[in-house]
Coordinates of C-alpha atoms (C1' of nucleotides) in Angstrom, one line a residue:
Chain A
M207 CA 23.2 -9.5 -50.0
S208 CA 19.8 -9.6 -51.7
L209 CA 16.5 -11.2 -51.1
S210 CA 14.2 -12.8 -53.6
P211 CA 12.0 -11.4 -54.9
P212 CA 13.9 -8.2 -55.2
V213 CA 13.2 -5.9 -52.3
R214 CA 10.9 -3.0 -53.0
V215 CA 10.1 -0.7 -50.1
R216 CA 8.3 2.6 -50.0
F217 CA 7.9 5.7 -48.0
A218 CA 4.4 7.1 -48.4
P219 CA 4.0 10.5 -46.8
S220 CA 0.8 12.5 -46.8
P221 CA 1.7 16.0 -47.8
T222 CA 0.0 18.0 -45.1
G223 CA 3.0 19.9 -43.9
Y224 CA 6.7 19.6 -43.4
L225 CA 8.3 16.2 -43.0
H226 CA 8.0 15.1 -39.3
V227 CA 11.0 13.6 -37.6
G228 CA 9.0 10.4 -37.1
G229 CA 8.5 10.3 -40.9
A230 CA 12.2 10.9 -41.3
R231 CA 12.8 7.8 -39.3
T232 CA 10.3 5.7 -41.2
A233 CA 11.8 6.9 -44.5
L234 CA 15.3 6.1 -43.2
Y235 CA 14.5 2.6 -42.1
N236 CA 12.9 1.9 -45.5
Y237 CA 15.9 3.5 -47.2
L238 CA 18.4 1.5 -45.2
F239 CA 16.5 -1.7 -45.8
A240 CA 16.5 -1.2 -49.5
K241 CA 20.1 -0.3 -49.7
R242 CA 21.1 -3.1 -47.4
Y243 CA 19.5 -5.7 -49.6
G244 CA 20.1 -4.2 -53.0
G245 CA 16.5 -3.2 -53.4
K246 CA 14.5 -0.2 -54.6
F247 CA 13.3 2.7 -52.4
I248 CA 10.0 4.1 -53.7
L249 CA 8.4 7.3 -52.9
R250 CA 4.7 7.5 -53.1
V251 CA 2.6 10.6 -52.2
E252 CA -0.6 9.9 -50.3
D253 CA -2.5 13.0 -51.2
T254 CA -6.1 11.7 -51.2
D255 CA -7.1 14.1 -48.5
T256 CA -7.6 17.0 -50.8
E257 CA -8.6 19.3 -48.0
R258 CA -5.2 19.1 -46.3
S259 CA -2.8 18.2 -49.1
S260 CA -1.2 20.6 -51.6
E261 CA 1.6 20.6 -54.1
E262 CA 3.4 23.1 -52.0
F263 CA 3.4 20.5 -49.2
I264 CA 4.6 17.8 -51.5
R265 CA 7.5 20.0 -52.5
M266 CA 8.3 20.7 -48.9
Q267 CA 8.3 17.0 -48.0
L268 CA 10.4 16.1 -50.9
A269 CA 12.8 18.9 -50.2
D270 CA 13.2 17.7 -46.6
L271 CA 13.9 14.1 -47.8
K272 CA 16.4 15.5 -50.3
W273 CA 18.1 17.5 -47.5
L274 CA 18.4 14.3 -45.5
G275 CA 19.9 12.6 -48.5
L276 CA 17.3 9.9 -48.6
D277 CA 17.2 9.6 -52.4
W278 CA 14.4 7.6 -53.9
D279 CA 14.6 5.3 -56.9
E280 CA 11.1 5.7 -58.1
G281 CA 8.6 8.5 -57.6
P282 CA 8.1 12.2 -58.3
D283 CA 11.1 14.4 -58.9
F284 CA 11.6 16.8 -56.0
E285 CA 11.5 19.9 -58.2
T286 CA 9.3 19.2 -61.2
L287 CA 7.2 16.5 -59.5
K288 CA 7.5 14.5 -62.7
D289 CA 7.4 10.8 -62.1
S290 CA 10.2 8.4 -62.8
G291 CA 9.7 4.6 -62.5
E292 CA 7.6 2.1 -64.2
Y293 CA 4.8 1.8 -61.6
G294 CA 3.5 5.3 -61.7
P295 CA 1.8 7.6 -61.3
Y296 CA 3.2 7.8 -57.8
R297 CA 0.7 10.4 -56.5
Q298 CA -2.5 8.8 -55.3
S299 CA -4.5 11.8 -56.5
Q300 CA -3.5 10.8 -60.0
R301 CA -4.4 7.1 -59.6
Q302 CA -8.1 7.5 -59.1
D303 CA -9.1 5.5 -62.2
I304 CA -7.2 2.6 -60.8
Y305 CA -8.9 2.7 -57.4
K306 CA -12.3 3.2 -59.1
K307 CA -11.8 0.2 -61.2
Y308 CA -11.0 -2.0 -58.2
A309 CA -13.9 -0.5 -56.2
E310 CA -16.3 -1.3 -59.1
K311 CA -15.0 -4.8 -59.2
L312 CA -15.8 -5.2 -55.5
I313 CA -19.2 -3.7 -55.8
E314 CA -20.1 -6.0 -58.7
S315 CA -18.9 -9.1 -56.8
G316 CA -21.0 -8.0 -53.8
Q317 CA -17.9 -7.4 -51.6
A318 CA -18.6 -3.7 -51.3
Y319 CA -21.7 -1.6 -51.5
Y320 CA -23.1 1.9 -51.8
C321 CA -24.0 3.4 -48.4
F322 CA -26.3 6.4 -48.0
L323 CA -25.8 6.9 -44.2
T324 CA -25.5 10.5 -43.2
D325 CA -22.9 11.8 -40.8
A326 CA -25.6 12.5 -38.3
E327 CA -26.9 8.9 -38.5
I328 CA -23.4 7.5 -38.2
D329 CA -22.7 9.7 -35.2
E330 CA -25.9 8.5 -33.5
Q331 CA -25.1 4.9 -34.1
R332 CA -21.6 5.3 -32.7
Q333 CA -22.8 7.0 -29.6
R334 CA -25.4 4.3 -29.0
A335 CA -22.8 1.6 -29.5
Q336 CA -20.5 3.3 -27.0
R337 CA -23.3 3.6 -24.5
E338 CA -24.1 -0.1 -24.9
G339 CA -20.5 -1.1 -24.6
R340 CA -20.3 -2.4 -28.2
P341 CA -17.5 -1.5 -30.6
P342 CA -18.6 1.7 -32.4
H343 CA -19.0 0.2 -35.8
V344 CA -21.2 1.4 -38.5
D345 CA -24.2 -0.9 -39.1
S346 CA -25.4 0.1 -42.5
P347 CA -29.0 -0.7 -43.5
Y348 CA -27.8 -0.4 -47.1
R349 CA -25.5 -3.4 -46.8
D350 CA -27.9 -5.8 -48.4
W351 CA -29.4 -3.5 -51.0
T352 CA -29.2 -4.7 -54.5
L353 CA -26.9 -2.7 -56.8
E354 CA -29.9 -1.8 -59.0
K355 CA -31.7 -0.3 -56.0
A356 CA -28.6 1.7 -55.0
K357 CA -28.1 3.0 -58.5
E358 CA -31.6 4.0 -58.8
R359 CA -31.3 6.1 -55.7
M360 CA -28.1 7.7 -57.0
S361 CA -29.7 8.4 -60.4
N362 CA -31.4 11.5 -58.9
G363 CA -28.1 12.9 -57.9
E364 CA -27.8 11.6 -54.4
T365 CA -24.2 10.6 -53.5
A366 CA -23.0 7.6 -51.6
V367 CA -19.8 6.2 -50.1
V368 CA -18.6 2.8 -51.0
R369 CA -18.1 0.5 -48.1
F370 CA -16.3 -2.7 -47.8
K371 CA -18.4 -5.6 -46.7
V372 CA -16.6 -7.2 -43.8
G373 CA -17.1 -11.0 -44.0
E374 CA -17.9 -13.6 -41.5
K375 CA -16.0 -13.5 -38.2
K376 CA -12.5 -15.0 -38.3
D377 CA -9.0 -14.2 -37.2
Y378 CA -6.4 -12.6 -39.4
T379 CA -2.9 -13.4 -38.5
F380 CA 0.4 -12.1 -39.8
K381 CA 4.0 -12.2 -38.6
D382 CA 5.1 -8.6 -38.0
L383 CA 8.8 -8.1 -38.6
V384 CA 9.1 -6.1 -35.4
R385 CA 6.5 -7.6 -33.1
G386 CA 6.2 -11.2 -34.1
E387 CA 2.8 -12.8 -34.6
V388 CA -0.1 -10.5 -34.4
V389 CA -3.7 -11.7 -34.5
F390 CA -6.7 -9.5 -35.3
P391 CA -10.3 -10.7 -35.0
S392 CA -12.2 -9.5 -38.1
D393 CA -15.0 -8.0 -36.0
M394 CA -12.5 -5.4 -34.8
V395 CA -13.7 -3.3 -37.6
G396 CA -17.1 -2.5 -39.1
D397 CA -17.8 -2.0 -42.8
F398 CA -15.3 0.6 -43.7
V399 CA -15.3 3.2 -46.4
L400 CA -13.4 2.6 -49.6
L401 CA -14.6 5.5 -51.7
R402 CA -15.7 8.8 -50.3
S403 CA -18.9 10.3 -51.6
S404 CA -16.7 12.5 -53.8
G405 CA -15.4 9.4 -55.4
M406 CA -12.0 10.0 -53.8
P407 CA -10.6 6.8 -52.3
V408 CA -9.6 6.5 -48.7
Y409 CA -6.2 5.7 -47.3
N410 CA -6.5 2.0 -46.5
F411 CA -7.9 1.2 -49.9
C412 CA -5.3 3.1 -51.9
C413 CA -2.5 1.9 -49.7
A414 CA -3.4 -1.8 -50.2
I415 CA -3.9 -1.4 -54.0
D416 CA -0.7 0.6 -54.5
D417 CA 1.5 -1.6 -52.4
A418 CA 0.2 -4.6 -54.4
L419 CA 0.5 -2.9 -57.8
M420 CA 3.8 -1.3 -57.1
K421 CA 5.1 -4.8 -56.0
I422 CA 6.1 -3.6 -52.6
T423 CA 7.7 -6.5 -50.7
H424 CA 8.1 -5.0 -47.2
V425 CA 6.2 -2.3 -45.5
F426 CA 7.9 -0.5 -42.6
R427 CA 5.7 2.0 -41.0
A428 CA 4.7 3.5 -37.7
E429 CA 2.8 1.6 -35.1
E430 CA -0.3 3.8 -35.5
H431 CA -0.9 1.8 -38.7
L432 CA -0.8 -1.6 -37.0
S433 CA -4.6 -1.9 -36.7
N434 CA -5.0 -0.6 -40.2
T435 CA -3.2 -3.7 -41.3
L436 CA -6.4 -5.7 -40.7
R437 CA -8.4 -3.7 -43.2
Q438 CA -5.6 -3.9 -45.7
M439 CA -5.4 -7.6 -45.3
M440 CA -9.1 -7.9 -46.0
I441 CA -8.6 -5.9 -49.2
Y442 CA -5.6 -8.0 -50.2
E443 CA -7.6 -11.1 -49.6
T444 CA -10.7 -10.2 -51.6
L445 CA -8.6 -8.8 -54.5
G446 CA -6.4 -11.8 -54.5
F447 CA -3.2 -9.9 -54.0
T448 CA -0.1 -11.3 -52.2
L449 CA 0.5 -9.8 -48.9
P450 CA 3.8 -7.9 -48.3
E451 CA 5.7 -8.3 -45.1
F452 CA 4.9 -5.8 -42.5
G453 CA 7.0 -4.2 -39.8
H454 CA 5.5 -1.7 -37.4
M455 CA 7.9 0.3 -35.4
S456 CA 7.1 2.1 -32.2
I457 CA 6.0 5.6 -32.2
I458 CA 8.2 8.5 -31.1
L459 CA 7.1 10.3 -27.9
G460 CA 7.8 13.7 -26.5
S461 CA 9.4 14.3 -23.0
D462 CA 6.0 14.0 -21.4
K463 CA 5.6 10.5 -23.0
Q464 CA 2.8 11.7 -25.2
K465 CA 3.0 11.2 -28.9
L466 CA 5.5 13.8 -30.3
S467 CA 3.7 16.8 -31.5
K468 CA 4.0 20.5 -32.0
R469 CA 3.6 21.4 -28.4
H470 CA 6.9 19.6 -27.7
G471 CA 8.8 22.1 -29.7
A472 CA 10.5 21.3 -33.0
T473 CA 9.1 18.2 -34.7
S474 CA 9.8 18.9 -38.3
C475 CA 13.0 18.2 -40.1
N476 CA 12.9 21.7 -41.5
E477 CA 13.0 23.2 -38.1
Y478 CA 16.1 21.2 -37.3
K479 CA 17.6 22.2 -40.5
E480 CA 17.0 25.9 -39.7
R481 CA 18.4 25.5 -36.2
G482 CA 21.6 24.3 -37.7
F483 CA 21.5 20.6 -37.3
L484 CA 23.3 18.3 -39.8
P485 CA 21.2 15.9 -41.7
E486 CA 23.5 13.0 -41.0
A487 CA 23.3 13.7 -37.3
L488 CA 19.5 13.9 -37.3
L489 CA 19.4 10.6 -39.2
N490 CA 21.9 9.0 -36.9
F491 CA 19.9 10.1 -33.9
V492 CA 16.5 9.0 -35.2
A493 CA 18.0 5.7 -36.3
L494 CA 18.8 5.0 -32.7
L495 CA 15.2 5.6 -31.6
G496 CA 14.0 2.1 -32.0
W497 CA 17.1 0.4 -33.4
S498 CA 20.5 -0.4 -32.2
S499 CA 23.7 -1.4 -33.9
P500 CA 24.9 -5.0 -33.2
D501 CA 28.3 -3.7 -32.3
G502 CA 26.9 -1.1 -29.9
E503 CA 28.3 1.8 -31.9
E504 CA 26.2 4.9 -31.7
V505 CA 27.9 7.5 -33.9
M506 CA 27.5 6.3 -37.5
S507 CA 27.3 7.6 -41.0
V508 CA 24.5 6.7 -43.3
D509 CA 26.8 4.2 -45.0
Q510 CA 27.7 2.6 -41.7
L511 CA 24.0 2.5 -40.8
T512 CA 23.3 0.8 -44.1
S513 CA 25.8 -1.9 -43.7
K514 CA 24.7 -2.6 -40.1
F515 CA 21.0 -2.4 -40.5
A516 CA 18.9 -5.4 -39.8
V517 CA 15.2 -5.7 -38.9
D518 CA 15.8 -8.1 -36.0
R519 CA 17.4 -5.2 -34.0
L520 CA 14.3 -3.1 -34.4
N521 CA 12.7 -2.4 -31.0
S522 CA 9.0 -2.5 -30.4
S523 CA 8.7 -0.2 -27.5
P524 CA 8.1 3.6 -27.8
A525 CA 11.0 6.0 -27.6
V526 CA 11.2 9.5 -26.2
F527 CA 12.8 12.1 -28.4
D528 CA 15.6 13.5 -26.3
E529 CA 16.9 16.8 -27.8
A530 CA 19.9 16.9 -25.5
K531 CA 21.2 13.7 -27.1
L532 CA 20.5 15.0 -30.5
L533 CA 22.5 18.1 -29.7
W534 CA 25.4 15.9 -28.6
M535 CA 25.0 13.8 -31.7
N536 CA 25.1 16.9 -33.9
A537 CA 28.2 18.3 -32.2
T538 CA 29.9 14.9 -32.6
H539 CA 29.2 14.7 -36.3
L540 CA 30.1 18.4 -36.8
R541 CA 33.5 18.0 -35.1
A542 CA 34.3 14.9 -37.2
L543 CA 34.1 17.0 -40.3
P544 CA 37.2 18.7 -41.8
N545 CA 37.3 22.5 -41.2
A546 CA 36.8 23.4 -44.8
K547 CA 33.6 21.2 -44.9
I548 CA 32.3 22.8 -41.7
F549 CA 32.8 26.2 -43.2
E550 CA 31.0 25.0 -46.4
R551 CA 28.1 23.8 -44.3
L552 CA 28.0 27.0 -42.3
K553 CA 28.2 29.3 -45.3
P554 CA 24.4 29.3 -46.1
Y555 CA 23.6 30.1 -42.5
L556 CA 26.0 33.0 -42.5
D557 CA 24.6 34.2 -45.8
A558 CA 21.1 34.0 -44.4
Q559 CA 22.2 36.5 -41.7
G560 CA 23.8 38.7 -44.3
L561 CA 27.3 38.1 -42.7
K562 CA 30.1 38.6 -45.1
F563 CA 33.8 37.9 -44.5
T564 CA 36.8 38.9 -46.5
G565 CA 39.1 36.3 -45.0
G566 CA 40.3 33.6 -47.4
P567 CA 40.6 29.8 -46.9
E568 CA 43.3 30.1 -44.3
W569 CA 41.4 32.6 -42.3
Q570 CA 38.3 30.4 -42.6
N571 CA 40.2 27.4 -41.5
Q572 CA 41.6 29.2 -38.4
A573 CA 38.2 30.5 -37.5
I574 CA 36.6 27.1 -37.7
E575 CA 39.5 25.5 -35.8
T576 CA 39.0 28.1 -33.1
F577 CA 35.3 27.8 -32.8
K578 CA 34.4 24.2 -33.5
S579 CA 34.9 22.9 -30.0
S580 CA 32.2 25.3 -28.8
M581 CA 29.7 24.7 -31.6
Q582 CA 26.9 22.2 -31.2
T583 CA 24.9 23.4 -34.2
L584 CA 25.7 25.5 -37.2
Q585 CA 23.6 28.3 -35.6
D586 CA 26.1 28.3 -32.8
G587 CA 28.7 28.9 -35.5
V588 CA 26.6 31.8 -36.8
G589 CA 26.7 33.4 -33.3
L590 CA 30.4 32.9 -33.1
F591 CA 31.1 34.3 -36.5
T592 CA 28.9 37.3 -35.8
H593 CA 31.6 38.3 -33.3
L594 CA 34.1 38.5 -36.2
S595 CA 31.9 40.7 -38.3
E596 CA 31.1 44.5 -38.1
T597 CA 27.9 43.7 -36.4
P598 CA 27.8 45.5 -33.0
I599 CA 28.2 43.1 -30.1
Q600 CA 25.6 42.4 -27.5
M601 CA 26.7 43.2 -23.9
T602 CA 25.8 40.6 -21.3
D603 CA 25.1 41.4 -17.7
E604 CA 28.3 39.6 -16.7
G605 CA 30.1 41.7 -19.3
R606 CA 28.8 44.9 -17.7
E607 CA 30.0 43.7 -14.3
A608 CA 33.5 43.1 -15.6
L609 CA 33.6 46.5 -17.1
A610 CA 32.5 48.0 -13.8
W611 CA 35.7 46.8 -12.1
P612 CA 37.9 49.7 -11.0
T613 CA 40.8 48.5 -13.0
S614 CA 38.9 47.9 -16.3
R615 CA 39.0 51.5 -17.6
K616 CA 42.8 51.6 -17.5
V617 CA 43.0 48.1 -19.1
L618 CA 40.9 49.2 -22.0
E619 CA 42.6 52.5 -22.5
V620 CA 46.0 50.8 -22.8
W621 CA 44.5 48.1 -24.9
K622 CA 43.0 50.6 -27.3
A623 CA 46.1 52.7 -27.5
G624 CA 48.2 49.6 -28.2
L625 CA 45.9 48.5 -31.0
E626 CA 46.1 51.9 -32.6
N627 CA 49.9 51.7 -32.6
L628 CA 50.0 48.4 -34.4
P629 CA 50.4 48.3 -38.2
G630 CA 48.5 45.9 -40.4
E631 CA 44.9 44.8 -40.9
F632 CA 45.1 41.9 -38.3
L633 CA 47.1 41.3 -35.2
T634 CA 49.3 38.2 -35.1
E635 CA 49.0 35.9 -32.1
A636 CA 52.5 37.1 -31.1
E637 CA 51.5 40.8 -31.4
F638 CA 48.5 40.2 -29.2
M639 CA 50.5 38.4 -26.6
E640 CA 52.9 41.3 -26.5
L641 CA 50.2 43.8 -26.3
Q642 CA 48.5 41.9 -23.5
N643 CA 51.7 42.0 -21.6
T644 CA 52.0 45.7 -22.1
V645 CA 48.4 46.1 -20.7
K646 CA 49.4 43.9 -17.8
E647 CA 52.3 46.1 -16.9
K648 CA 50.8 49.5 -17.5
A649 CA 47.4 48.8 -15.9
E650 CA 49.0 46.7 -13.2
V651 CA 46.5 43.9 -13.3
K652 CA 46.7 40.2 -14.0
G653 CA 44.4 37.2 -14.2
K654 CA 40.8 37.8 -14.9
Q655 CA 41.2 41.5 -14.2
L656 CA 43.3 41.6 -17.3
F657 CA 41.7 39.4 -19.9
Q658 CA 38.1 39.6 -19.0
P659 CA 37.6 43.3 -19.7
I660 CA 39.4 42.8 -23.0
R661 CA 37.2 39.9 -23.9
V662 CA 34.1 41.9 -22.9
A663 CA 35.3 44.7 -25.2
V664 CA 35.6 42.1 -28.0
I665 CA 32.6 39.8 -27.6
G666 CA 30.5 41.4 -24.9
S667 CA 30.9 38.6 -22.5
P668 CA 33.6 37.6 -20.0
H669 CA 33.4 34.0 -21.1
G670 CA 34.2 32.6 -24.5
T671 CA 37.0 31.8 -26.9
E672 CA 40.6 32.0 -25.9
L673 CA 41.7 35.5 -26.7
K674 CA 45.0 34.6 -28.4
L675 CA 43.0 32.5 -30.9
L676 CA 40.1 34.9 -31.3
I677 CA 41.9 38.2 -31.6
P678 CA 44.0 37.3 -34.7
L679 CA 40.7 36.6 -36.5
L680 CA 39.3 40.1 -36.1
Q681 CA 40.2 43.1 -38.2
K682 CA 42.0 45.6 -36.1
H683 CA 39.6 48.4 -36.8
I684 CA 36.8 46.3 -35.4
L685 CA 38.7 45.7 -32.3
I686 CA 39.4 49.5 -31.9
D687 CA 35.7 50.3 -32.5
R688 CA 34.6 47.9 -29.9
A689 CA 37.2 49.1 -27.4
E690 CA 35.9 52.6 -27.9
Q691 CA 32.4 51.5 -27.6
A692 CA 33.1 49.7 -24.3
L693 CA 34.9 52.8 -23.0
A694 CA 32.0 54.9 -24.0
N695 CA 29.6 52.6 -22.2
M696 CA 31.6 52.9 -19.0
S697 CA 31.6 56.7 -19.1
S698 CA 27.8 56.8 -19.6
Q699 CA 27.2 54.9 -16.4
Chain B
rG5 C1' -16.2 0.6 -23.9
rU6 C1' -14.0 -3.1 -27.5
rU7 C1' -9.6 -5.0 -30.0
rC8 C1' -4.5 -4.7 -30.6
rC9 C1' 0.5 -3.1 -29.1
rC10 C1' 4.1 -1.6 -25.4
rU11 C1' 6.7 -1.6 -20.1
rU12 C1' 15.4 -2.4 -18.1
rC13 C1' 18.9 3.9 -15.0
rG14 C1' 15.7 10.9 -15.9
rU15 C1' 16.3 9.6 -21.6
rC16 C1' 18.1 6.2 -25.8
rU17 C1' 19.3 1.2 -25.2
rA18 C1' 22.4 -3.9 -24.5
rG19 C1' 21.1 -8.3 -22.4
rG20 C1' 16.2 -13.1 -24.7
rG21 C1' 16.8 -18.9 -18.5
rG22 C1' 22.7 -19.7 -15.1
rU23 C1' 28.4 -15.8 -18.4
rU24 C1' 25.2 -10.0 -14.5
rU25 C1' 27.9 -7.2 -8.1
rA26 C1' 22.4 -5.9 -15.0
rG27 C1' 26.7 -3.3 -19.7
rG28 C1' 27.1 1.2 -22.9
rA29 C1' 25.5 6.3 -24.6
rC30 C1' 23.2 11.2 -23.5
rA31 C1' 21.9 14.2 -19.5
rG32 C1' 23.4 15.1 -14.0
rC33 C1' 27.3 15.5 -10.2
rC34 C1' 32.7 15.3 -8.9
rC35 C1' 38.0 15.5 -10.3
rC36 C1' 41.9 16.5 -13.9
rC37 C1' 43.4 19.7 -18.1
rU38 C1' 42.7 25.1 -18.5
rU39 C1' 44.3 32.8 -16.6
rU40 C1' 37.4 32.3 -18.6
rC41 C1' 33.8 29.3 -21.5
rA42 C1' 34.0 25.1 -24.2
rC43 C1' 36.7 20.7 -26.0
rG44 C1' 39.3 16.5 -24.1
rG45 C1' 40.5 12.7 -20.1
rG46 C1' 39.1 10.2 -15.5
rG47 C1' 35.4 9.0 -11.8
rC48 C1' 30.5 8.9 -9.0
rA49 C1' 25.4 8.2 -8.9
rG50 C1' 21.3 6.0 -11.3
rA51 C1' 16.9 0.8 -13.8
rC52 C1' 14.7 -4.9 -14.7
rA53 C1' 6.3 -1.5 -13.2
rC54 C1' 3.7 -4.9 -9.7
rG55 C1' 1.7 -9.8 -8.3
rG56 C1' 1.5 -14.8 -9.1
rG57 C1' 3.3 -19.1 -11.5
rU58 C1' 6.9 -22.6 -14.5
rU59 C1' 12.1 -24.0 -13.2
rC60 C1' 17.4 -26.5 -9.3
rA61 C1' 17.8 -21.4 -11.4
rA62 C1' 13.8 -15.8 -14.1
rA63 C1' 15.4 -9.0 -16.2
rU64 C1' 14.9 -13.2 -19.6
rC65 C1' 9.3 -18.1 -20.3
rC66 C1' 3.7 -18.1 -18.9
rC67 C1' -0.7 -15.8 -16.6
rG68 C1' -2.8 -11.7 -14.3
rU69 C1' -2.8 -6.5 -12.5
rA70 C1' -1.5 -1.5 -13.1
rG71 C1' 0.3 2.3 -16.3
rG72 C1' 1.1 4.1 -21.3
rG73 C1' -0.1 4.1 -26.6
rA74 C1' -2.9 2.9 -31.1
rA75 C1' -7.3 1.7 -33.7
rC76 C1' -12.6 1.6 -33.9
rG77 C1' -13.2 8.5 -39.3
rC78 C1' -16.1 10.3 -46.1
rC79 C1' -7.7 11.6 -41.6
rA80 C1' -3.3 9.3 -43.1

RNA sequence: GUUCCCUUCGUCUAGGGGUUUAGGACAGCCCCCUUUCACGGGGCAGACACGGGUUCAAAUCCCGUAGGGAACGCCA
């Protein structure tokens, strides 16, 4: 299916840090919409805030997007930052000539003007307006100055911002794809800044010009931009551009119902990546924050999301980011993967911890098969695989309790002796079962008195993976070392 | 303060006048499976913010109120 004119959507992050999960959702919806209707997904970098933006941040954002698999058709390359696409440059900091040209056009036609108001003056105006119960708009005395007069004042080096001259009061109406008809009275805003005194343009101005010049047909963005739409509509109107369609989705909240922010814990995609979340799970989860599938399905791949995506199922009320559900979503996506794939995904996380394993594909397969039901994240996998490495185990309090049982010493002594008598690098499941039986008879214990001390001597905790599956994954010498260690611990107490 | 947006189980949501004793998912609780922990299976509990209208009929439409959010920046 395709729409005419051809769909062009964009994601326009401002590079002031890692990609936020809210940004990921915005990017995803735009991406899905483009794919669904055979359109183009454009990436534009809104780096006009030179104080907070940096190339480093751009790279971080692009790397996060890349990790999520949300590939863009036009925009900077994620490594070289070199543009591809015919509507570039795609970084606003490199489009200043364009903005300047349009600003001059507006100044010359009297629809914008130079303003010399200082911060202090503006602040005072705002406070007075607040006190008197008026909207805190700037009321510039320079509004009606002639261009000559303003230029004269600037000729001695004084700088000025360029403000848009808001016209006579009227209503601006548009049909929001998510919210339906939205009406803004024009006096909702005062004369707003187009160009900073440094000459650098401001968000609303660039955004309007770029969306128009880049032939963007649909703008899906967060609700916080809803009221910006008014200013952008004014710019579109005076410049004679055709308005794109807008869809403002609800914001994402933290568990305290406040806008999701750092104090809620992880908010950046990168943090979720590091904590071992799968990109497809994170995408699936955020997709459901404000959108639902027509068939009620919840667990979906990006391809399935693409084929089911439609704007009429976008929800306009805010959604709380529930990490418990994300965890479940991640576990579900993880378990759906073939074992070899899971290992492949886990590998970088193991490497990062310096964990090396000599086991081949069959060993890897067995290990994943054994552990996957208790993994929610890849980091859980790291913890589990650590048990299989030479890394010394961490003893839990419960573990110590189990070792303190009167029968535990005998169990471990027999266990260790039995291990030492066995040939080969690894135990087979059958060998383990036999040895466990020997321990049972010689130590005269059964049930948890039998297997919990053994498990503690292997992983440090009485709870965990079934022993007959776990033991064959461990090299015998590691098992012996750990049995010795456990026995040593017992004597020292 | 002004303008705009939002309001269904704890959370994400379905439902958009009668099909609803308001459905599903996560979390919670219980049971089964299980020599532990998980996984898996089954079950229980849990919501239409409030007040007015419109209508034979309202979770659904309208108006208020309350609560939350956004914007009013030389942030985006």
